[in-house]
PDB file of C-alpha atoms and ligand atoms in Angstrom:
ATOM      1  CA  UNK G   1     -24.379 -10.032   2.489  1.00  0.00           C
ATOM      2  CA  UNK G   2     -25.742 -11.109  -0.906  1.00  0.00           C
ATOM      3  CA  UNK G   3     -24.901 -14.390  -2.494  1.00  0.00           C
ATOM      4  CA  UNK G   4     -22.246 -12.685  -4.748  1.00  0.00           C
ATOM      5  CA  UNK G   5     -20.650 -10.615  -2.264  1.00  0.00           C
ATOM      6  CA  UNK G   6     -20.411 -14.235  -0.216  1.00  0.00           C
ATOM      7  CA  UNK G   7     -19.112 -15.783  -3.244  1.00  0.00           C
ATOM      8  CA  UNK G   8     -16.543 -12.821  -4.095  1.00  0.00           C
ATOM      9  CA  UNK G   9     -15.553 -13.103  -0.282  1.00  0.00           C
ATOM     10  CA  UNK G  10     -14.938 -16.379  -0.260  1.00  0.00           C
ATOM     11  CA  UNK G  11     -12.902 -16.547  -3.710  1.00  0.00           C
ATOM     12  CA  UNK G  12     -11.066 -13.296  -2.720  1.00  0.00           C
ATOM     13  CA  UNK G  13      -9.920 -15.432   0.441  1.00  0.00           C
ATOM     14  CA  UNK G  14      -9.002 -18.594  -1.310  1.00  0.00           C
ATOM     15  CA  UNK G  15      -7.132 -16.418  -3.544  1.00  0.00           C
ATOM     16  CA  UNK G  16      -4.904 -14.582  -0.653  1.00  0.00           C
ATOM     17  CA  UNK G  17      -4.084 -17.699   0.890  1.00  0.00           C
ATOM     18  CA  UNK G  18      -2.883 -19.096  -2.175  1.00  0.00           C
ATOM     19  CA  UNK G  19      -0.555 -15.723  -3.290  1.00  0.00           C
ATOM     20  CA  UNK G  20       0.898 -16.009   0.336  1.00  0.00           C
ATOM     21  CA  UNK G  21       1.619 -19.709  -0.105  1.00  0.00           C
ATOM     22  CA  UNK G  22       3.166 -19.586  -3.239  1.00  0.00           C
ATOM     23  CA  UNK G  23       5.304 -16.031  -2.638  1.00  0.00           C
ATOM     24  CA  UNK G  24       6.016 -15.833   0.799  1.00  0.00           C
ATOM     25  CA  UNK G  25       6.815 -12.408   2.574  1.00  0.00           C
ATOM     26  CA  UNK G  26       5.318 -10.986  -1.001  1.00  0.00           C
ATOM     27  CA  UNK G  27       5.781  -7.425  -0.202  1.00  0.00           C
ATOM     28  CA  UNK G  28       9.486  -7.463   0.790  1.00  0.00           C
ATOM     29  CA  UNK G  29      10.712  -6.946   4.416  1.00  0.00           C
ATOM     30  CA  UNK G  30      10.871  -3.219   3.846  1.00  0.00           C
ATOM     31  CA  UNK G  31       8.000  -1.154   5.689  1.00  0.00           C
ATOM     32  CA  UNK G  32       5.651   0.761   3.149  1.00  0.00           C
ATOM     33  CA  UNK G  33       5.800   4.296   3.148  1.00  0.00           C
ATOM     34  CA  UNK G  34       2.310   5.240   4.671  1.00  0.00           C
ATOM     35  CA  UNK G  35       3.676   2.693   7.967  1.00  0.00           C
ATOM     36  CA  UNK G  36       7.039   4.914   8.021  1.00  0.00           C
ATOM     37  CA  UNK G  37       4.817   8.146   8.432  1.00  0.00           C
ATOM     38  CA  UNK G  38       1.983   6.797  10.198  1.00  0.00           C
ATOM     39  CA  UNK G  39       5.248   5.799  12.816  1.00  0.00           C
ATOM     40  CA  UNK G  40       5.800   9.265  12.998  1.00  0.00           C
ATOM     41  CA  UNK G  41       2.114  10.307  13.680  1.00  0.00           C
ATOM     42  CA  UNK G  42       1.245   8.073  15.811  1.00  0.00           C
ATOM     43  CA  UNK G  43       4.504   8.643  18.126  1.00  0.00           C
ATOM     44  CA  UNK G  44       3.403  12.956  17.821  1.00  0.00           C
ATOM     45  CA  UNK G  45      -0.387  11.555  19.082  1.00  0.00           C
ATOM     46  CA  UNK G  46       1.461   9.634  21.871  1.00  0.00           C
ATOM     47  CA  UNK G  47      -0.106   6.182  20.934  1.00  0.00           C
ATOM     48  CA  UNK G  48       1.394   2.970  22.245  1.00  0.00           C
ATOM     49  CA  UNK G  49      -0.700   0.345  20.682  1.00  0.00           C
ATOM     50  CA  UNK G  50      -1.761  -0.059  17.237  1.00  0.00           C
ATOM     51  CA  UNK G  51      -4.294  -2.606  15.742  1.00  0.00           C
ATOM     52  CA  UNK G  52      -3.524  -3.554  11.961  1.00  0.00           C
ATOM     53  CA  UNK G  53      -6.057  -4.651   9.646  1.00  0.00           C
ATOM     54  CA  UNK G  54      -5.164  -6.789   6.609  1.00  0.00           C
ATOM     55  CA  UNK G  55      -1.384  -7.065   7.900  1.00  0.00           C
ATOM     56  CA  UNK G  56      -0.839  -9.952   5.740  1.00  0.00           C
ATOM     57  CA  UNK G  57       2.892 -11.454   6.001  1.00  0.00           C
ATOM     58  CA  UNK G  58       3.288  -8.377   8.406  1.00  0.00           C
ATOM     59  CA  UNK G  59       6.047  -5.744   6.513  1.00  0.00           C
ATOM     60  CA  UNK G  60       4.447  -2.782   8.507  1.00  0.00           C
ATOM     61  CA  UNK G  61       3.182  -5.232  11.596  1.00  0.00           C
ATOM     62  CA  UNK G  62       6.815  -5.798  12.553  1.00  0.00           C
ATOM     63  CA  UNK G  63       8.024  -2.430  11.646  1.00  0.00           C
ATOM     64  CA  UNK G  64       5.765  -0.382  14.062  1.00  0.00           C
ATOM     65  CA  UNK G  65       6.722  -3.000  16.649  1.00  0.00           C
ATOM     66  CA  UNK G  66      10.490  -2.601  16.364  1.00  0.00           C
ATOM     67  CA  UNK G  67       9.540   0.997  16.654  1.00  0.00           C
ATOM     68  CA  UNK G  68       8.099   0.098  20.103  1.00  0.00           C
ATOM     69  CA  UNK G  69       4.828   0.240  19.604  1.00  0.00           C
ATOM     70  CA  UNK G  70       2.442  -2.859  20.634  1.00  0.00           C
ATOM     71  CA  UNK G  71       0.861  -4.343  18.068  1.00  0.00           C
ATOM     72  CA  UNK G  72      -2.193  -6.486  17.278  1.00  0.00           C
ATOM     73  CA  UNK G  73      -1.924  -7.726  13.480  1.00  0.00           C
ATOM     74  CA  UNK G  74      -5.216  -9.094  12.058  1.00  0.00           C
ATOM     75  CA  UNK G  75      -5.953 -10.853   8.281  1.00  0.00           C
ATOM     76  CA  UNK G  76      -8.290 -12.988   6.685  1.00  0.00           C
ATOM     77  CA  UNK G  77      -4.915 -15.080   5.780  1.00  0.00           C
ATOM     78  CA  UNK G  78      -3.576 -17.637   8.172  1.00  0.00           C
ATOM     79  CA  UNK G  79      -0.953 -18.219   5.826  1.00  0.00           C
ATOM     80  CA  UNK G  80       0.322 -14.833   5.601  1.00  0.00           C
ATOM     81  CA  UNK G  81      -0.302 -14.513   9.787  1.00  0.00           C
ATOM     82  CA  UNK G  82       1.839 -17.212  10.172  1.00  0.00           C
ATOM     83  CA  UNK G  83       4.746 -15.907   8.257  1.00  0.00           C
ATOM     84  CA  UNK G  84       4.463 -12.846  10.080  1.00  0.00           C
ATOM     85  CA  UNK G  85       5.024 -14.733  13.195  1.00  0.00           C
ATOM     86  CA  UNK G  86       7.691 -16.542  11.744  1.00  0.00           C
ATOM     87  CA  UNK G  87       9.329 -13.058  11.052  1.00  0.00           C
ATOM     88  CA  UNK G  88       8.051 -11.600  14.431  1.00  0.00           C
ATOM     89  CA  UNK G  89      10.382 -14.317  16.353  1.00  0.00           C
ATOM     90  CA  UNK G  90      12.987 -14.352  14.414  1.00  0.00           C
ATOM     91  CA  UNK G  91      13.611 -10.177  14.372  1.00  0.00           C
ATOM     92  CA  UNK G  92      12.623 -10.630  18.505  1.00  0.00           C
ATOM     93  CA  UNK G  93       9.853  -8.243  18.488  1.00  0.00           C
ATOM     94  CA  UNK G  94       7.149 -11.463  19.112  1.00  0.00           C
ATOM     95  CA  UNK G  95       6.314 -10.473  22.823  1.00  0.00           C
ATOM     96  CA  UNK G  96       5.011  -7.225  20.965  1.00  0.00           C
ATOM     97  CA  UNK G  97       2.982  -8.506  18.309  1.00  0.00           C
ATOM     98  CA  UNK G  98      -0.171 -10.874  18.489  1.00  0.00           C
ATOM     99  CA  UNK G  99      -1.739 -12.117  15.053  1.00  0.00           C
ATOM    100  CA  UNK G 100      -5.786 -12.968  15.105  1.00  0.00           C
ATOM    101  CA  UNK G 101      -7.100 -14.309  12.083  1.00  0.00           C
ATOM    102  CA  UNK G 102     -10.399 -12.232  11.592  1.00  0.00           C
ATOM    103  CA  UNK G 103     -12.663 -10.651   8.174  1.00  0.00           C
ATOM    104  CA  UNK G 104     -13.424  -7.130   8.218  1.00  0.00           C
ATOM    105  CA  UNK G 105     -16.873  -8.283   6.936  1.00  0.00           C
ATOM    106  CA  UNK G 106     -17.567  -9.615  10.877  1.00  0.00           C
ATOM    107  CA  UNK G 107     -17.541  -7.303  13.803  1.00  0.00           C
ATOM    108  CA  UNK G 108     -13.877  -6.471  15.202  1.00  0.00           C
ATOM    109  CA  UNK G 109     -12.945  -8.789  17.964  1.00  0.00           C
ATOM    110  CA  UNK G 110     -12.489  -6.078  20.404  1.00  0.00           C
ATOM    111  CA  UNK G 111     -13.781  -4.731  22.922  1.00  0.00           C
ATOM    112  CA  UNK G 112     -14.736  -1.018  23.156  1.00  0.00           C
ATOM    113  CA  UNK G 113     -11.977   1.610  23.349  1.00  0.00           C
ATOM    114  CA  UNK G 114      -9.063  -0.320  23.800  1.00  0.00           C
ATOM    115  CA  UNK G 115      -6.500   0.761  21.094  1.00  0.00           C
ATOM    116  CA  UNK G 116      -4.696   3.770  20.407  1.00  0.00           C
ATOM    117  CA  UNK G 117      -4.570   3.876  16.992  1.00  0.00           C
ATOM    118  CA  UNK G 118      -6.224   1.878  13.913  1.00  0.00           C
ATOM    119  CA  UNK G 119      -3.958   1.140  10.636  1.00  0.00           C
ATOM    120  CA  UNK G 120      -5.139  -0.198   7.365  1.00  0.00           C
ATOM    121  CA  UNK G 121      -2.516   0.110   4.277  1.00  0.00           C
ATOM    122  CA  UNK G 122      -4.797  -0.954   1.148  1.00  0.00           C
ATOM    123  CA  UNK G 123      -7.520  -2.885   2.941  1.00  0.00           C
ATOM    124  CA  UNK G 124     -10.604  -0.943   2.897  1.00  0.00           C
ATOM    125  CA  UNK G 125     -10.290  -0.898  -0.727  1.00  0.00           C
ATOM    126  CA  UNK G 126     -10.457  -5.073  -0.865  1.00  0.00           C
ATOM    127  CA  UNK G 127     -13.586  -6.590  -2.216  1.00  0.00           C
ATOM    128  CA  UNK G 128     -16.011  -4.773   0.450  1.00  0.00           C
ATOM    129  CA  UNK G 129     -18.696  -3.287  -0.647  1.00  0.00           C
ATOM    130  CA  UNK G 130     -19.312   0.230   0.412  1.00  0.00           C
ATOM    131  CA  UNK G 131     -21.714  -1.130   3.241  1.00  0.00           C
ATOM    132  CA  UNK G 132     -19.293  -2.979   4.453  1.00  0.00           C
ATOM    133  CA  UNK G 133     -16.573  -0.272   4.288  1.00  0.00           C
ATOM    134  CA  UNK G 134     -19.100   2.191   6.355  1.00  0.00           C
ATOM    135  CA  UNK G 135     -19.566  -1.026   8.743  1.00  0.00           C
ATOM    136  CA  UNK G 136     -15.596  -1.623   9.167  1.00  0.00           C
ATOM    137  CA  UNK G 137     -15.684   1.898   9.651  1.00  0.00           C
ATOM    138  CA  UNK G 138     -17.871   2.388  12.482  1.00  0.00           C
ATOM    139  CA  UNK G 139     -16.147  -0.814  14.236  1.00  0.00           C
ATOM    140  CA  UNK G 140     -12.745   1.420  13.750  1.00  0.00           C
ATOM    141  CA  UNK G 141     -14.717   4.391  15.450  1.00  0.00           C
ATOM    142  CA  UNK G 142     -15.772   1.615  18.585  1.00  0.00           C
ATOM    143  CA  UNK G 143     -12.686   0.293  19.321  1.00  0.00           C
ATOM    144  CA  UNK G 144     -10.728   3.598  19.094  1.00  0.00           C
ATOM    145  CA  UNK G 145     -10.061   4.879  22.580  1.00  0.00           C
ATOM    146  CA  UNK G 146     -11.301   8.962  22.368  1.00  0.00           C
ATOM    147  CA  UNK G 147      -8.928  10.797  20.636  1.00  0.00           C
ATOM    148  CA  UNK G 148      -7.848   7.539  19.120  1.00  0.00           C
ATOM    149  CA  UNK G 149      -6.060   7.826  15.670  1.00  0.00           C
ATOM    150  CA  UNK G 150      -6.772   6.091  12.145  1.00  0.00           C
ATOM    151  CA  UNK G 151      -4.500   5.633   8.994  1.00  0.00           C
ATOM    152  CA  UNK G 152      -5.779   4.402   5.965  1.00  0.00           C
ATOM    153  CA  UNK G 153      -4.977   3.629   2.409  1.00  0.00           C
ATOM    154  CA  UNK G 154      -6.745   3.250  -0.100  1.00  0.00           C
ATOM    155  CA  UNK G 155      -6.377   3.056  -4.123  1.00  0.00           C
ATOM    156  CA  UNK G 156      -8.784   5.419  -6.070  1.00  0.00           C
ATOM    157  CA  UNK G 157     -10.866   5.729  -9.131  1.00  0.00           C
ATOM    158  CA  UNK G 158      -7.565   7.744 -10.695  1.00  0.00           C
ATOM    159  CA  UNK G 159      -5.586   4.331 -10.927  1.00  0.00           C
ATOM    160  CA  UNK G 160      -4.634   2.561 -14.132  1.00  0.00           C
ATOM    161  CA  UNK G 161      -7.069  -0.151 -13.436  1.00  0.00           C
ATOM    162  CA  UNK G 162     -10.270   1.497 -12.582  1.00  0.00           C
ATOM    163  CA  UNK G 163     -13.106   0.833 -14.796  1.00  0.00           C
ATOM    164  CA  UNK G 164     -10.987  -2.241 -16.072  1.00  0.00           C
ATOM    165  CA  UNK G 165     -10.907  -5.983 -15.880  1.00  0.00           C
ATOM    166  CA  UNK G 166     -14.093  -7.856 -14.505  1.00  0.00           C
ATOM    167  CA  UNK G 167     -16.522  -5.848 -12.844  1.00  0.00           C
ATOM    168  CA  UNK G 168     -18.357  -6.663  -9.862  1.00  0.00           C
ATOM    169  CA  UNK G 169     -20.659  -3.949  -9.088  1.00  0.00           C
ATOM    170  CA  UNK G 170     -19.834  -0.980  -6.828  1.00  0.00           C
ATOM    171  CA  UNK G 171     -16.727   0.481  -7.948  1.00  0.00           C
ATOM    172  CA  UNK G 172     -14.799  -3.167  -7.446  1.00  0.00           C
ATOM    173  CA  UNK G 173     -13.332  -4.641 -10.744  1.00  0.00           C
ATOM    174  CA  UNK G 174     -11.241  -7.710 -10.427  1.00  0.00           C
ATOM    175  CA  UNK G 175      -7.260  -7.817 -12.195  1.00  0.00           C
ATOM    176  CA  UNK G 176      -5.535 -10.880 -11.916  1.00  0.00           C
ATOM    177  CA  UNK G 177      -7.378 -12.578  -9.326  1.00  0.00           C
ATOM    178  CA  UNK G 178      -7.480  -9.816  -6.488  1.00  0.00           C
ATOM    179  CA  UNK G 179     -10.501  -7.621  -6.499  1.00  0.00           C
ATOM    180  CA  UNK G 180     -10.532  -4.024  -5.712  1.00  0.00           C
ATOM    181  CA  UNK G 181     -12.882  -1.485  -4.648  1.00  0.00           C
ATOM    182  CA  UNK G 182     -11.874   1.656  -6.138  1.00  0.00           C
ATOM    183  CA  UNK G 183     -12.495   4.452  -3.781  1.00  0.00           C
ATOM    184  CA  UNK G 184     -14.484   8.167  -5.078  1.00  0.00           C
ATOM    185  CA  UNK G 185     -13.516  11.542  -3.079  1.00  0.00           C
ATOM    186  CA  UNK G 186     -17.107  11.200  -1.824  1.00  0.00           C
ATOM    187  CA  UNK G 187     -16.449   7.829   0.068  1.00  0.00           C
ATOM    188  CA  UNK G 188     -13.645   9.040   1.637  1.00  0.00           C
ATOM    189  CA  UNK G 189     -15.481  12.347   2.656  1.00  0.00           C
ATOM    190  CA  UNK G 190     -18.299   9.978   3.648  1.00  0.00           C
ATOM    191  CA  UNK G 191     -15.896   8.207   6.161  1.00  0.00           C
ATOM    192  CA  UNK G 192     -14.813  11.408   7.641  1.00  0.00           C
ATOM    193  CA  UNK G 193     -17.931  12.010   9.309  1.00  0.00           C
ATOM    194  CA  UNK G 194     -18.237  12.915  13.173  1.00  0.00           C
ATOM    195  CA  UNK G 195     -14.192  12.669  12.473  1.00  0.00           C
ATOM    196  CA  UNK G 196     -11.579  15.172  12.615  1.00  0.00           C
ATOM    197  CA  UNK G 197      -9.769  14.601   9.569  1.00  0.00           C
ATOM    198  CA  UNK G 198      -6.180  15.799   9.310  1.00  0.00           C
ATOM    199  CA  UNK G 199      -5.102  14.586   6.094  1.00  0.00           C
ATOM    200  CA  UNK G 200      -6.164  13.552   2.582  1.00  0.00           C
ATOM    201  CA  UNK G 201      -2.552  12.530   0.297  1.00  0.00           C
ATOM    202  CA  UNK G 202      -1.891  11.118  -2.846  1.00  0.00           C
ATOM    203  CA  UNK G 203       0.524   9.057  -3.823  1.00  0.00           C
ATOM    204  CA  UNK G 204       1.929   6.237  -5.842  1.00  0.00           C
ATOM    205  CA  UNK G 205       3.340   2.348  -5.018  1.00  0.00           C
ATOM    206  CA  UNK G 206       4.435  -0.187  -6.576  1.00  0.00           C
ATOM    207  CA  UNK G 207       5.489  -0.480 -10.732  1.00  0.00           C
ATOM    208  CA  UNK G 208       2.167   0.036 -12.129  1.00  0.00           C
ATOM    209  CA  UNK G 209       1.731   2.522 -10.294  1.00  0.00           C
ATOM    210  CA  UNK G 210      -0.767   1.911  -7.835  1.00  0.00           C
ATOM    211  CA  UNK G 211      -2.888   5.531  -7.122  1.00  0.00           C
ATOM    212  CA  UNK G 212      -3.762   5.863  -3.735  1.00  0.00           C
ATOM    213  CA  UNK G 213      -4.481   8.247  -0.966  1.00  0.00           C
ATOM    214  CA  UNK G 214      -3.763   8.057   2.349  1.00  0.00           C
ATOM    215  CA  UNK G 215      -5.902   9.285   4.784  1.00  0.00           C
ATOM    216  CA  UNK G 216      -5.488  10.252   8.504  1.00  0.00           C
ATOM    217  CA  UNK G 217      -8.409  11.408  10.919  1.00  0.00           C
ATOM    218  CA  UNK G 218      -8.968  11.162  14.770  1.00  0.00           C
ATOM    219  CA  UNK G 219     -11.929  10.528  17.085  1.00  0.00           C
ATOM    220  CA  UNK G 220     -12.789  13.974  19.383  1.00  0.00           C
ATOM    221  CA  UNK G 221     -11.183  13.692  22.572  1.00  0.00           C
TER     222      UNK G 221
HETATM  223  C1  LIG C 301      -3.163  -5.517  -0.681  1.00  0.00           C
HETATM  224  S1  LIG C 301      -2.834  -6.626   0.652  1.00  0.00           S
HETATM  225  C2  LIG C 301      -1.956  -5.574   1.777  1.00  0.00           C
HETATM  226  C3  LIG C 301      -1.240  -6.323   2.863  1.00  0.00           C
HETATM  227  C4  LIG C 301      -0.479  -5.440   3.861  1.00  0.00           C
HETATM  228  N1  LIG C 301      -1.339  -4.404   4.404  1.00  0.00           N
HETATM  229  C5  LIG C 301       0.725  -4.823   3.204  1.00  0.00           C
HETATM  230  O1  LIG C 301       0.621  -3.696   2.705  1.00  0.00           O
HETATM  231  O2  LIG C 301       1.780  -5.479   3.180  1.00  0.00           O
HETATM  232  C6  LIG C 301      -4.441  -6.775   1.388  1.00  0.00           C
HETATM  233  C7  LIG C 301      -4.510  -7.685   2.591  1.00  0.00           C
HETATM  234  O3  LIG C 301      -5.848  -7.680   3.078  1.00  0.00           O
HETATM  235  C8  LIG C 301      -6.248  -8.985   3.388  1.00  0.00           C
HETATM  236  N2  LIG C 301      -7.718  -9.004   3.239  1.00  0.00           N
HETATM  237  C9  LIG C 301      -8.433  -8.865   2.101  1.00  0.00           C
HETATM  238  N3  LIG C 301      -9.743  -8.906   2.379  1.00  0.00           N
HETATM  239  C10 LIG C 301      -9.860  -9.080   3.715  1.00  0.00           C
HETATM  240  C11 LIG C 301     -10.960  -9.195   4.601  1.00  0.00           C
HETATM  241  N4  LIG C 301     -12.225  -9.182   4.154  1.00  0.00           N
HETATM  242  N5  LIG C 301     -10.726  -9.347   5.931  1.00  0.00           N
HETATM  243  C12 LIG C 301      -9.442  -9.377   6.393  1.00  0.00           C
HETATM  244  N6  LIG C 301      -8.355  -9.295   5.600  1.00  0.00           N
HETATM  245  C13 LIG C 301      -8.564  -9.125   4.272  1.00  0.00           C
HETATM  246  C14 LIG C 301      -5.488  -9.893   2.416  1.00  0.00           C
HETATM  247  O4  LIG C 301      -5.325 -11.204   2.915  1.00  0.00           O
HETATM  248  C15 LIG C 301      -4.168  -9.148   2.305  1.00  0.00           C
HETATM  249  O5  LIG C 301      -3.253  -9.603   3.288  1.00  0.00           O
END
């Protein structure tokens, strides 16, 4: 890591913790859209447990688990873990959902083929730099059991603020406080390697919109 991608980490942390602490449950109680139709693929694969990356205050975490799936919910944000928990005892789903606090920067704290499925609604395109995307990437690939599923979403150099705001190098500018790494069709191709990739979709959240695709591909069996 260079000493601005430490810096950028470290800020882009600080920053999280703060937005959770001062808006709790941020994103509403609601599951996104990408967790209501990953639900559905991942029941048609047959997975039963599902690790989360970048949960935060856990709208999708809690969903898939009052779904019935297992679910291990990880973040950078011990705030926004610990409002998930809150949620996760108060909705009684909190025998099915564990919470580690863990950057996608470090190695996954998992052993080898032990999950079913891998989801990850807008947290590849956080301040990582494309290294550490194709890192993350092949930790996904490690802890995937064979045949194991992954869901991603990511916002893409066709949003509003791409190419805006304070740039940082390698497709990340900075709005607001929260840094993004705008993602090219190449990258995502990129990621696909040694994959089997079953879908590539566009589509919008949010009220500026936010432009992103979501992206599903599985490990051979
Ligand atoms: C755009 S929010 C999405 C939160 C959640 N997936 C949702 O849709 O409700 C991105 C999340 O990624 C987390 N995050 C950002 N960078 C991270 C990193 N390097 N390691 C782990 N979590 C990170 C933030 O704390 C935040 O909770």
């Amino acid at each position: 890591m260079t000493e601005h991608e430490r810096e950028l980490a470290d800020a882009q942390r600080e920053h999280w913790q703060h937005t959770y602490t001062a808006h709790p449950g941020m994103y509403g109680e609601q599951p996104s859209a990408p967790a209501i139709h990953a639900a559905s693929v991942f029941r048609a694969a047959q997975v039963r447990d599902v690790l989360e990356l970048g949960a935060g205050h856990g709208r999708d975490a809690l969903y898939f688990a009052r779904e019935g799936f297992t679910v291990q919910a990880t973040d950078f944000s011990p705030v926004g873990l610990r409002q998930l928990r809150y949620a996760a005892h108060e909705q009684g789903v909190a025998d099915r959902i564990t919470t580690t606090v863990h950057d996608v920067r470090e190695p996954l704290p998992l052993p080898d083929a032990c999950v079913d499925a891998v989801f990850a609604h807008m947290l590849l395109c956080m301040a990582l730099s494309t290294r550490e995307i194709h890192a993350l990437v092949g930790e996904v690939r490690r802890v995937l059991r064979p045949g194991g599923t992954f869901f991603y979403t990511v916002r893409h150099t066709g949003d509003a603020h791409y190419g805006t705001g304070i740039a940082h190098g390698d497709d990340i500018y900075e709005h607001g406080g929260f840094a993004v790494h705008y993602f090219t069709r190449d990258l995502v191709d990129a990621l696909a390697g040694g994959w089997t990739r079953r879908e590539v979709h566009a589509f919008e959240e949010g009220d500026l919109p936010r432009r992103l695709w979501r992206i599903t591909q599985a490990l051979p069996r």
